[in-house]
Short mmCIF file of C-alpha atoms in Angstrom, two decimals:
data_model
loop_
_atom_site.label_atom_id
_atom_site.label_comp_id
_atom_site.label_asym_id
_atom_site.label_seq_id
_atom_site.Cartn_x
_atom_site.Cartn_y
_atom_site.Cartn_z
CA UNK A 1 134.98 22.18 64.73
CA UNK A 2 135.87 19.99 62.21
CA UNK A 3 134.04 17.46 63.81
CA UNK A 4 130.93 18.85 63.31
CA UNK A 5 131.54 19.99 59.72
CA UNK A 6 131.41 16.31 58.49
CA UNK A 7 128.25 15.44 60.52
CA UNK A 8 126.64 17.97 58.80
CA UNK A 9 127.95 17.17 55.36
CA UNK A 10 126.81 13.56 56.28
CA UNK A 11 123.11 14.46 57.53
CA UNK A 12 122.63 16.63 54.13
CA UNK A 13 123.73 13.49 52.72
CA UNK A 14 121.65 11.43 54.34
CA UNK A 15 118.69 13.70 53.63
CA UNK A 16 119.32 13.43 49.95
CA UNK A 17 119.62 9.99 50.19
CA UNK A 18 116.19 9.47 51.61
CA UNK A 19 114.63 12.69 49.70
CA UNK A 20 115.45 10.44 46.66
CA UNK A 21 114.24 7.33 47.80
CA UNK A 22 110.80 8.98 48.59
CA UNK A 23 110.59 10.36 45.13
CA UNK A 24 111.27 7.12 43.57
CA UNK A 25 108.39 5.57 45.94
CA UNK A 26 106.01 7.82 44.56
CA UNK A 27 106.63 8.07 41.29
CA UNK A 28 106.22 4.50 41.38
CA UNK A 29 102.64 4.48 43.26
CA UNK A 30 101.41 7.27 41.04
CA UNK A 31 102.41 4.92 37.81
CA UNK A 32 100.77 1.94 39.56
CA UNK A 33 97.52 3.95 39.86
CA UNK A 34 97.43 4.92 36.51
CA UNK A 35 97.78 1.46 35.23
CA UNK A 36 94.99 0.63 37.59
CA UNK A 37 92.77 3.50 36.52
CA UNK A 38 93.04 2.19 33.18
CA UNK A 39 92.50 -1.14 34.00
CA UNK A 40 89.14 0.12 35.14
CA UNK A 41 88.24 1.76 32.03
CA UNK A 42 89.31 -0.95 30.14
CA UNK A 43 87.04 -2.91 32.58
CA UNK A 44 83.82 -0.34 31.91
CA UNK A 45 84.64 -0.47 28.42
CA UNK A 46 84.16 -4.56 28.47
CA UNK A 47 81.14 -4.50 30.65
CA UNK A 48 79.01 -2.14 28.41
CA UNK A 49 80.03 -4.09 25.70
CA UNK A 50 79.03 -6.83 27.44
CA UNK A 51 75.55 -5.16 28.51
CA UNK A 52 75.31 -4.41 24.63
CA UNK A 53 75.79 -7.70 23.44
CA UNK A 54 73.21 -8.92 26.40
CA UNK A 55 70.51 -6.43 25.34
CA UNK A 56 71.02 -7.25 22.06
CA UNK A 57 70.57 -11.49 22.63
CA UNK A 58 67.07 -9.86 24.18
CA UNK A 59 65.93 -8.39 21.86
CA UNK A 60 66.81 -10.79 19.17
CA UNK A 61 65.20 -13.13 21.40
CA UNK A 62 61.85 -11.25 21.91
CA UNK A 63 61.76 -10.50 18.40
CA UNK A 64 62.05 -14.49 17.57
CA UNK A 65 59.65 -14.90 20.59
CA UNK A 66 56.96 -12.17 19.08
CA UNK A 67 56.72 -13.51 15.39
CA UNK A 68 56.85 -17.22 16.20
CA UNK A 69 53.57 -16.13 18.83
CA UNK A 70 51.93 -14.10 15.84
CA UNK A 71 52.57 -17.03 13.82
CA UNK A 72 50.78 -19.59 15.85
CA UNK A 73 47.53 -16.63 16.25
CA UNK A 74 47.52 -16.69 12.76
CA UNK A 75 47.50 -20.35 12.58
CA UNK A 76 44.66 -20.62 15.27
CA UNK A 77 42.74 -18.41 13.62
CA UNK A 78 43.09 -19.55 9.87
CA UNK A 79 42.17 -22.73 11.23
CA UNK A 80 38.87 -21.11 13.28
CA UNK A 81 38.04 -19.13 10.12
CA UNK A 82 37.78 -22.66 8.18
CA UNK A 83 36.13 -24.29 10.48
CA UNK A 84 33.71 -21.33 11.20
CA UNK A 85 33.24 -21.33 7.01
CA UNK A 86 32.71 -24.90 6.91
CA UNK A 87 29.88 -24.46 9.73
CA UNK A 88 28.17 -21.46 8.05
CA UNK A 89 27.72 -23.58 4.92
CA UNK A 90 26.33 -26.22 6.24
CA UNK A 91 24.25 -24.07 8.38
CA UNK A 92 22.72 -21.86 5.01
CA UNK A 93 22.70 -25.35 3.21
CA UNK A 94 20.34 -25.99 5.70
CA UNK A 95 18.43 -22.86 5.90
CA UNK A 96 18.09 -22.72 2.53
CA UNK A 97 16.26 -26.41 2.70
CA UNK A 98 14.08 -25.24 5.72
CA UNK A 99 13.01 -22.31 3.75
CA UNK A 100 12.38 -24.58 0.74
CA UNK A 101 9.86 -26.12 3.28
CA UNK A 102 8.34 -23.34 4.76
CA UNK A 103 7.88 -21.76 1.77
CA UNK A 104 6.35 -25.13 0.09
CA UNK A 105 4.00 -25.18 3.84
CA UNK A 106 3.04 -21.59 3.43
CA UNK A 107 1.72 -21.97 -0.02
CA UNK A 108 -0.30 -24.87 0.75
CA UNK A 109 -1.46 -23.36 3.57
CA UNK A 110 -2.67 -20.29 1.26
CA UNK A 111 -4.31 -22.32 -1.08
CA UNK A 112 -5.99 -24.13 1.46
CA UNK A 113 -7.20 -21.19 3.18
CA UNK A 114 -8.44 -19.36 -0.28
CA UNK A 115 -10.38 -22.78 -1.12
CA UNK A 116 -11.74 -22.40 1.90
CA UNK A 117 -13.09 -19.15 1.56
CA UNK A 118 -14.17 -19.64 -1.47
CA UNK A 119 -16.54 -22.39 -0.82
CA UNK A 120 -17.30 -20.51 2.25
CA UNK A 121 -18.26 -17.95 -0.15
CA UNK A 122 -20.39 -20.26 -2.78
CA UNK A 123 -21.35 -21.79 0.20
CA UNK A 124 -23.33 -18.40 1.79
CA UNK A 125 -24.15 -17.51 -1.54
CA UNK A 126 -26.04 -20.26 -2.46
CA UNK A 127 -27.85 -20.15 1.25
CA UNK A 128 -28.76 -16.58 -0.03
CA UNK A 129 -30.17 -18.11 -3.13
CA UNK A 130 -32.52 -20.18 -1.67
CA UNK A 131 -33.59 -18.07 1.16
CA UNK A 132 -35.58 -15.70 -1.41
CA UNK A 133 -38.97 -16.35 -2.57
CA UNK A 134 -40.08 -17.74 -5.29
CA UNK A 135 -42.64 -14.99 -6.21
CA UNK A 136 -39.59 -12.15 -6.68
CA UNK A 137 -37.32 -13.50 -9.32
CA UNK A 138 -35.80 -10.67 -10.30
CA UNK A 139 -34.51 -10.00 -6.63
CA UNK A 140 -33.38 -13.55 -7.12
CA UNK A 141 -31.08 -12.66 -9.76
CA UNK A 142 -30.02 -9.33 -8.30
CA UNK A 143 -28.49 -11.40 -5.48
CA UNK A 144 -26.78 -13.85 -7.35
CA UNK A 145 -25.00 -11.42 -9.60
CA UNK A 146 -23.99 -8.78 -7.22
CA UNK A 147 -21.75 -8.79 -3.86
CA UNK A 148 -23.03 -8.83 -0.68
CA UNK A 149 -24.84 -5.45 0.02
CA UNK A 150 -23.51 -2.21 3.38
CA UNK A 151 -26.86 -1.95 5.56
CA UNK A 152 -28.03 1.29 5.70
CA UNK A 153 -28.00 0.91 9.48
CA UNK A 154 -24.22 -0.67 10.27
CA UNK A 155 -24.02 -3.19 12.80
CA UNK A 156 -21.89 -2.85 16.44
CA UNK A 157 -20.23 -6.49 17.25
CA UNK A 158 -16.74 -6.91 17.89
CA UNK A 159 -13.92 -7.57 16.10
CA UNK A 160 -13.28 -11.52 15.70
CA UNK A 161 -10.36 -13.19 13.78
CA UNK A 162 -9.42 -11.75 10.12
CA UNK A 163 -11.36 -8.47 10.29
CA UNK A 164 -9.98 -4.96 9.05
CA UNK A 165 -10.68 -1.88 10.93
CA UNK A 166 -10.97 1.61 9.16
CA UNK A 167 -11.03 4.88 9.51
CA UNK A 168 -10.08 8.36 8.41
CA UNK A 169 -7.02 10.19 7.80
CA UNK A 170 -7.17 13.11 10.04
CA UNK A 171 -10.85 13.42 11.13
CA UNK A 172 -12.03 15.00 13.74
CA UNK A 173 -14.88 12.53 14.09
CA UNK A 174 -14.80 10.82 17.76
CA UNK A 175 -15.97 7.35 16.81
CA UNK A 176 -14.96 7.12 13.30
CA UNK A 177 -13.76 3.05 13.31
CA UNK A 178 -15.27 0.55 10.84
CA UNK A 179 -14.83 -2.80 10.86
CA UNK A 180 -14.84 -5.36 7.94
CA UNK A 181 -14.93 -8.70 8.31
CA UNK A 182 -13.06 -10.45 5.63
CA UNK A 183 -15.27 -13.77 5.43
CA UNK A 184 -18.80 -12.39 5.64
CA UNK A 185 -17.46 -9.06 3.74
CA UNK A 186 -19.97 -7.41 6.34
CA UNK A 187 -19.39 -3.69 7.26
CA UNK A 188 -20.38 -2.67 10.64
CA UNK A 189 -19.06 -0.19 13.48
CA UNK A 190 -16.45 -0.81 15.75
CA UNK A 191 -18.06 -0.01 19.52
CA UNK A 192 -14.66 1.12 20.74
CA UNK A 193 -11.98 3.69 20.22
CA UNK A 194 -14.03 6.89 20.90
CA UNK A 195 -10.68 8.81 19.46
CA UNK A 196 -10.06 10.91 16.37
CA UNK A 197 -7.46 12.25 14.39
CA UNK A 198 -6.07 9.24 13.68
CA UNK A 199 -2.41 9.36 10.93
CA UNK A 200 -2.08 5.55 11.58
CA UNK A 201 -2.96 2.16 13.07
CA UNK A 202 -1.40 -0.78 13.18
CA UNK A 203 -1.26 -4.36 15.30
CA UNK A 204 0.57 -6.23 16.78
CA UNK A 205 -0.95 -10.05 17.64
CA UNK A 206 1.17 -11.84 20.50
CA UNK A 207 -0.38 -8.82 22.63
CA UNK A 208 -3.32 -8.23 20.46
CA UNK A 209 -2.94 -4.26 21.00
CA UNK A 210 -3.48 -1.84 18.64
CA UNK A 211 -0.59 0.94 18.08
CA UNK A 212 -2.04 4.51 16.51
CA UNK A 213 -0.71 7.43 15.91
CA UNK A 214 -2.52 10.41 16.54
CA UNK A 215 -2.34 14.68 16.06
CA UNK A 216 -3.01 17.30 17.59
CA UNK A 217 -1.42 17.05 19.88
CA UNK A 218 0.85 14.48 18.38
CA UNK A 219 1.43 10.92 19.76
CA UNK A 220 1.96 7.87 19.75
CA UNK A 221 -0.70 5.62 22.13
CA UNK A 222 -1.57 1.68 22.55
CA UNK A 223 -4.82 0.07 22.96
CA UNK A 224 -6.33 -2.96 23.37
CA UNK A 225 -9.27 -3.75 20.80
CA UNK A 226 -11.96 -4.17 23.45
CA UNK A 227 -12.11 -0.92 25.62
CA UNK A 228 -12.11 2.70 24.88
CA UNK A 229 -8.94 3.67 26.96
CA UNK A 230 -5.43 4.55 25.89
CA UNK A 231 -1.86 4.43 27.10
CA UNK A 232 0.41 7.19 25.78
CA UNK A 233 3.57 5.25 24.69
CA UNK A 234 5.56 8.87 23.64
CA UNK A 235 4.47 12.62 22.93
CA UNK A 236 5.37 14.98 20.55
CA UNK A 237 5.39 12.35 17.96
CA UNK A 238 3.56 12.48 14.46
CA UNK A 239 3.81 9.61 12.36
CA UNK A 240 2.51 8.02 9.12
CA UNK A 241 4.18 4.66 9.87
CA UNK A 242 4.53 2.64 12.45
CA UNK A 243 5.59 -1.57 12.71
CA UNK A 244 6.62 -3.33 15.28
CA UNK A 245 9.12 -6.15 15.95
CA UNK A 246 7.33 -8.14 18.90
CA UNK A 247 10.28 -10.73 19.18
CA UNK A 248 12.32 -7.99 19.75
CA UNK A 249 10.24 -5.65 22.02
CA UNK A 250 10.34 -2.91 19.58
CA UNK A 251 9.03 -0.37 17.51
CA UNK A 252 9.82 1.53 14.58
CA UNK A 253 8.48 4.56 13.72
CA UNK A 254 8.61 6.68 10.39
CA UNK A 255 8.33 9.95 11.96
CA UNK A 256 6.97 13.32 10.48
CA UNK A 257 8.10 15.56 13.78
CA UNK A 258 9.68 16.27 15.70
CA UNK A 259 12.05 15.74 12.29
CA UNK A 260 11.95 13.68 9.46
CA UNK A 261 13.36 10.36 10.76
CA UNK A 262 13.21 6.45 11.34
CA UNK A 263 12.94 6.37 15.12
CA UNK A 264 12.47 2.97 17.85
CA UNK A 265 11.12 2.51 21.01
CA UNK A 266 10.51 0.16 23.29
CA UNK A 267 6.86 -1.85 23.51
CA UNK A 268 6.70 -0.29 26.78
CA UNK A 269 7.34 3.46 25.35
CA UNK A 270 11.07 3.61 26.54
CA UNK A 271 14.05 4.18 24.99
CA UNK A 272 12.92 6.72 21.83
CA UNK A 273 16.23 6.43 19.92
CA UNK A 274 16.32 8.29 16.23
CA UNK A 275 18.06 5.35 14.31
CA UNK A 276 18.59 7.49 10.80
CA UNK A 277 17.59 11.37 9.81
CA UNK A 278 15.94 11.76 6.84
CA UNK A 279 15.68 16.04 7.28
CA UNK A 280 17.84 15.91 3.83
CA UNK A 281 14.82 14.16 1.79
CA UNK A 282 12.29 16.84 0.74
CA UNK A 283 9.37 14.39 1.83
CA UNK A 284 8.86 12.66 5.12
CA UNK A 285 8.65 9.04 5.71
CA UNK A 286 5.04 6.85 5.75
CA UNK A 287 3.93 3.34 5.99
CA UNK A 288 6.58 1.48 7.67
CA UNK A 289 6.85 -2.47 7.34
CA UNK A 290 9.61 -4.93 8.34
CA UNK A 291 11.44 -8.32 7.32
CA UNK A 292 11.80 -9.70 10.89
CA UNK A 293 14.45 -11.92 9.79
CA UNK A 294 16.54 -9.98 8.07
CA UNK A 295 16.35 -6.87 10.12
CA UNK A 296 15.62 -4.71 7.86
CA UNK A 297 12.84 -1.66 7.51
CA UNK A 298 11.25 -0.73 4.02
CA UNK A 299 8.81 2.84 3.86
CA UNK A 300 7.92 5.16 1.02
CA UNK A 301 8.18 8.79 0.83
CA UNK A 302 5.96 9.98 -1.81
CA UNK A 303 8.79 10.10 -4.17
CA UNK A 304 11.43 7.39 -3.52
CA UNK A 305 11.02 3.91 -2.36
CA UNK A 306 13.76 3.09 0.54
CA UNK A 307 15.07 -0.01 2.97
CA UNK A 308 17.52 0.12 5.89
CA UNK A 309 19.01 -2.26 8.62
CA UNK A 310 17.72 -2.10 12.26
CA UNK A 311 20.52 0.09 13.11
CA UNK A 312 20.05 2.11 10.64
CA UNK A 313 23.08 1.07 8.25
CA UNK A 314 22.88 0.71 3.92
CA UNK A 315 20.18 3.08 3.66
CA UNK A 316 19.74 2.29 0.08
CA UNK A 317 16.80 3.87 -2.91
CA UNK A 318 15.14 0.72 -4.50
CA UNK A 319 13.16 2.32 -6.59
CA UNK A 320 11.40 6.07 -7.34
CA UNK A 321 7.98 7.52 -8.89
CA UNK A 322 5.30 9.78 -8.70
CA UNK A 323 3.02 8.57 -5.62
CA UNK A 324 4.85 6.28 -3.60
CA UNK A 325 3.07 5.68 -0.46
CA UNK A 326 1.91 2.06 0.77
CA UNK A 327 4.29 -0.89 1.14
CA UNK A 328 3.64 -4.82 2.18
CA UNK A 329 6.42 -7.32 2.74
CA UNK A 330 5.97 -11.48 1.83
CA UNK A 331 9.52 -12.21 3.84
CA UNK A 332 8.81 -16.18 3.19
CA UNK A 333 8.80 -15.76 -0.92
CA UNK A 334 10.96 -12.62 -0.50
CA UNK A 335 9.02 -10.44 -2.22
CA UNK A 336 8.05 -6.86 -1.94
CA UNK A 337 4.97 -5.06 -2.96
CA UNK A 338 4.43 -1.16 -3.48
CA UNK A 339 2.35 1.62 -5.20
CA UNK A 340 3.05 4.26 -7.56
CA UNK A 341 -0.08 6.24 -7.96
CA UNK A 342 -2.60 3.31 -8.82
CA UNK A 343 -0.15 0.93 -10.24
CA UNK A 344 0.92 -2.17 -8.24
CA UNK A 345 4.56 -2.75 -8.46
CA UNK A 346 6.34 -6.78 -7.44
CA UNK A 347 9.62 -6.56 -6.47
CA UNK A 348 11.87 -9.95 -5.90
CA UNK A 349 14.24 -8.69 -3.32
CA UNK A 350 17.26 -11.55 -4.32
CA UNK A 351 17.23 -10.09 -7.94
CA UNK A 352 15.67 -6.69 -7.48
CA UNK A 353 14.12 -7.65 -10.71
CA UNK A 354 10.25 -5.19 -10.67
CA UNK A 355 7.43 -6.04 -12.56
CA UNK A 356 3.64 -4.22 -12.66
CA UNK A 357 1.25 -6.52 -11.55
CA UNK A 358 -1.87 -4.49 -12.17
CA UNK A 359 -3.54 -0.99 -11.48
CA UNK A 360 -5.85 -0.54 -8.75
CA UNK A 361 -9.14 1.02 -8.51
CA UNK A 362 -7.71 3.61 -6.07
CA UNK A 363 -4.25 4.81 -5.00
CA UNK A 364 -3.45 3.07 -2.07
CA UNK A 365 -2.65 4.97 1.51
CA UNK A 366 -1.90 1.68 3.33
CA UNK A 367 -1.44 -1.95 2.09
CA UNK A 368 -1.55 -4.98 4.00
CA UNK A 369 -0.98 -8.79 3.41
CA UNK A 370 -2.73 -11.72 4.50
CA UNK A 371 -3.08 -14.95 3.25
CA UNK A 372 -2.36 -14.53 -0.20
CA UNK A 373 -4.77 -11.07 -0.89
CA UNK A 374 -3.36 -7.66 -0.38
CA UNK A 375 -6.03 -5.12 1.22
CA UNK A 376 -5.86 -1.67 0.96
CA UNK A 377 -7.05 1.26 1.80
CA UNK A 378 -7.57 4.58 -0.69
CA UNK A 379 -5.79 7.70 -0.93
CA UNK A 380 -8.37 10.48 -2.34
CA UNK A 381 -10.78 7.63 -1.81
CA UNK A 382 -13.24 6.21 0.54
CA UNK A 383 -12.93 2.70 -0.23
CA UNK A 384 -11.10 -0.69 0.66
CA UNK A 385 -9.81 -2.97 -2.11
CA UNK A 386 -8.16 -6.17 -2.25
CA UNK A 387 -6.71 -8.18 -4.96
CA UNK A 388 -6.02 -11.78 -4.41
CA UNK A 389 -2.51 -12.56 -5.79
CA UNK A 390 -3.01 -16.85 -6.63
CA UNK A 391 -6.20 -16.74 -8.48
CA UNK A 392 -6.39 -13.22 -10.11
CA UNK A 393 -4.72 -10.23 -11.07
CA UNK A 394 -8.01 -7.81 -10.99
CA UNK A 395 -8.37 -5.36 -7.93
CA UNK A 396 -11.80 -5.38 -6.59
CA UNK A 397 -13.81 -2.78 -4.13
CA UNK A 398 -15.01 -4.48 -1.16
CA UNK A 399 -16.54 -1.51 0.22
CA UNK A 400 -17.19 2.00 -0.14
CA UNK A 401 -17.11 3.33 3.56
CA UNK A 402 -18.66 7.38 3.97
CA UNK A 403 -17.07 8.60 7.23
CA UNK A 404 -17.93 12.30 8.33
CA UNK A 405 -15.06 14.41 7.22
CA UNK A 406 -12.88 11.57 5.72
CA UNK A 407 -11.24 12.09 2.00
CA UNK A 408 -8.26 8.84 2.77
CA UNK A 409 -8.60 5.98 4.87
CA UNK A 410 -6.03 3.92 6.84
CA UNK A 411 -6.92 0.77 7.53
CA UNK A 412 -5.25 -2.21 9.96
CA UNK A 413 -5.56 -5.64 9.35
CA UNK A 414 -6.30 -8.36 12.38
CA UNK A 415 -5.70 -11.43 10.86
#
């Protein structure tokens, strides 16, 4: 019994023994995790430090990377602006020396062409002169002081080079055309164009058509000067101005409806685009001309005297009065002409400096330039006048023209 007594004391020892060791084992394992736990935090901790830093030396990097790129554009393109300025200088230096030319050609060329008419002139007249006979003196001298006479009975042969074609404003005459030739200043009637209510005419020479506007109904239509048909270019249309841009393929037209507007088409009647609305202005737009090489449009409305770009941009007043309606355009000496009521207005365009050159015998409805004279056509009025701008300053009628129903005329110039 007593045997047994120590073997159980000893196994509870035992037990204890080992009970302790196995506590001391895991205390131990549970402090050598927690030193490796944080180990790994201090380990995270360094590694988004590290990913901080890294980002950072990106960034920084980028940022160098980005400005020293912008800097080199901006080099490249200093250095393209210069030369680009350097080029356009040269290039104007130059323009302006070719205009110097052209200009110095063109005026020759005008006062070769008006010496040329004139002895044309003296030349017919003096033919005239010695055609009479001797036994009427006095019908001798009535010839020789007065300009060629309108037959009673108007002749029918087509239009040749440098004639002017007009007709009424409005009538309801079918063939209502005249034609005037400018070198023989004979009056006769134009065998073609059974149409009438005519608001404009104009012409265009690379395709030697005629472009009219027309009413009721209202349209615009194309022609060419020897046959009596038409080709619709748009409908719905009325217009008291129309020019066209034959480089280009287009044409402008001041537009009365469907609203008061600047409008363009094609020279094939596509593409009607309204380039600018002018539904604010009281009065709507008329006699339309262009400078080709500027791109820009010039028109009167009655009251104010206006110019835009092709696009419609800088829509700008140049000048205002009382009866503003006709315009003409010298683009090589830069110079504009216009009406107000009979007085003849110059305008240099560089300076917008304006100066009267005269008063007509008639306010104007349409103006057109050739060759140093301006032609026009009365408002109120049934004749044409012209006024050659190198030898005088004094309008002159070239014809009185009585067309059933007509109070204006329009005429268009084929040079």
């Amino acid at each position: 019994m007593t045997t047994f007594k120590c073997l159980s004391w000893f196994l509870t020892c035992v037990s204890l023994i080992c009970f302790c060791r196995s506590q001391d084992s895991i205390a131990s394992i549970l402090q050598t995790m927690n030193r490796f736990q944080e180990e790994m935090r201090d380990n995270k901790d360094d590694m988004i430090r590290m990913e901080k830093r890294i980002l950072n030396f990106i960034e920084v990097a980028k940022t160098s990377l980005r400005a020293e790129l912008k800097e080199n554009i901006r080099n490249e393109v200093r250095n393209s602006n210069d030369v680009c300025i350097r080029d356009k200088q040269r290039l104007e230096i130059e323009l302006e020396k070719a205009k110097v030319t052209t200009a110095n050609l063109k005026t020759n060329i005008k006062l070769c062409t008006a010496l040329k008419e004139t002895c044309q002139s003296q030349m017919s007249q003096l033919i005239t002169n010695l055609s009479v006979p001797a036994c009427s003196p006095s019908s001798v001298n009535a010839t020789s002081t007065s300009r060629p006479s309108v037959s009673s009975t108007p002749t029918s042969t087509p239009p040749t080079t440098s004639v002017i074609l007009v007709t009424s404003v409005w009538s309801s005459t079918p063939r209502q055309f005249r034609q005037i030739n400018i070198h023989s200043n004979s009056l006769g009637v134009y065998p073609h164009l059974i149409i009438k209510r005519v608001t404009y005419a104009t012409y265009a020479r690379k395709t030697r058509k005629l472009l009219m506007g027309l009413e009721y109904p209202d349209k615009v239509v194309t022609s060419t000067l020897d046959t009596n048909h038409v080709t619709i270019l748009r409908e719905g249309v009325r217009t008291y101005g129309i020019a066209v841009d034959e480089d280009r393929d287009v044409i402008f037209i001041a537009t009365l409806k469907p609203l008061y507007s600047i409008s363009r088409i094609s020279t094939l009647g596509k593409n009607f685009t309204v380039i600018i609305d002018l539904s604010r202005y009281e009065w709507y737009p008329r006699h339309l001309t262009l400078d080709t090489n500027g791109k820009r449009m010039y028109w009167c409305n009655y009251e104010k005297l206006f110019t835009v770009t092709y696009d419609g941009q800088g829509l700008t007043t140049l000048a205002t009065g009382d009866q503003l309606y006709a315009v003409a355009l010298d683009m090589a000496a830069g110079v504009l002409y216009y009406n107000d009521a009979k007085k003849l207005f110059k305008m240099t365009l560089s300076s917008n400096v304006t100066t009267q050159l005269t008063t007509l015998n008639a306010v104007p409805w349409n103006m057109r330039l050739n060759r140093g004279t301006i032609y026009y056509s009365g408002y109120d009025s049934r004749i044409v006048g012209a006024l050659n701008l190198t030898y005088s300053v004094t309008a002159h009628t070239i014809h009185s023209i009585n067309i059933k129903g007509a109070h204006s005329l329009l005429m268009c110039l084929i040079p």
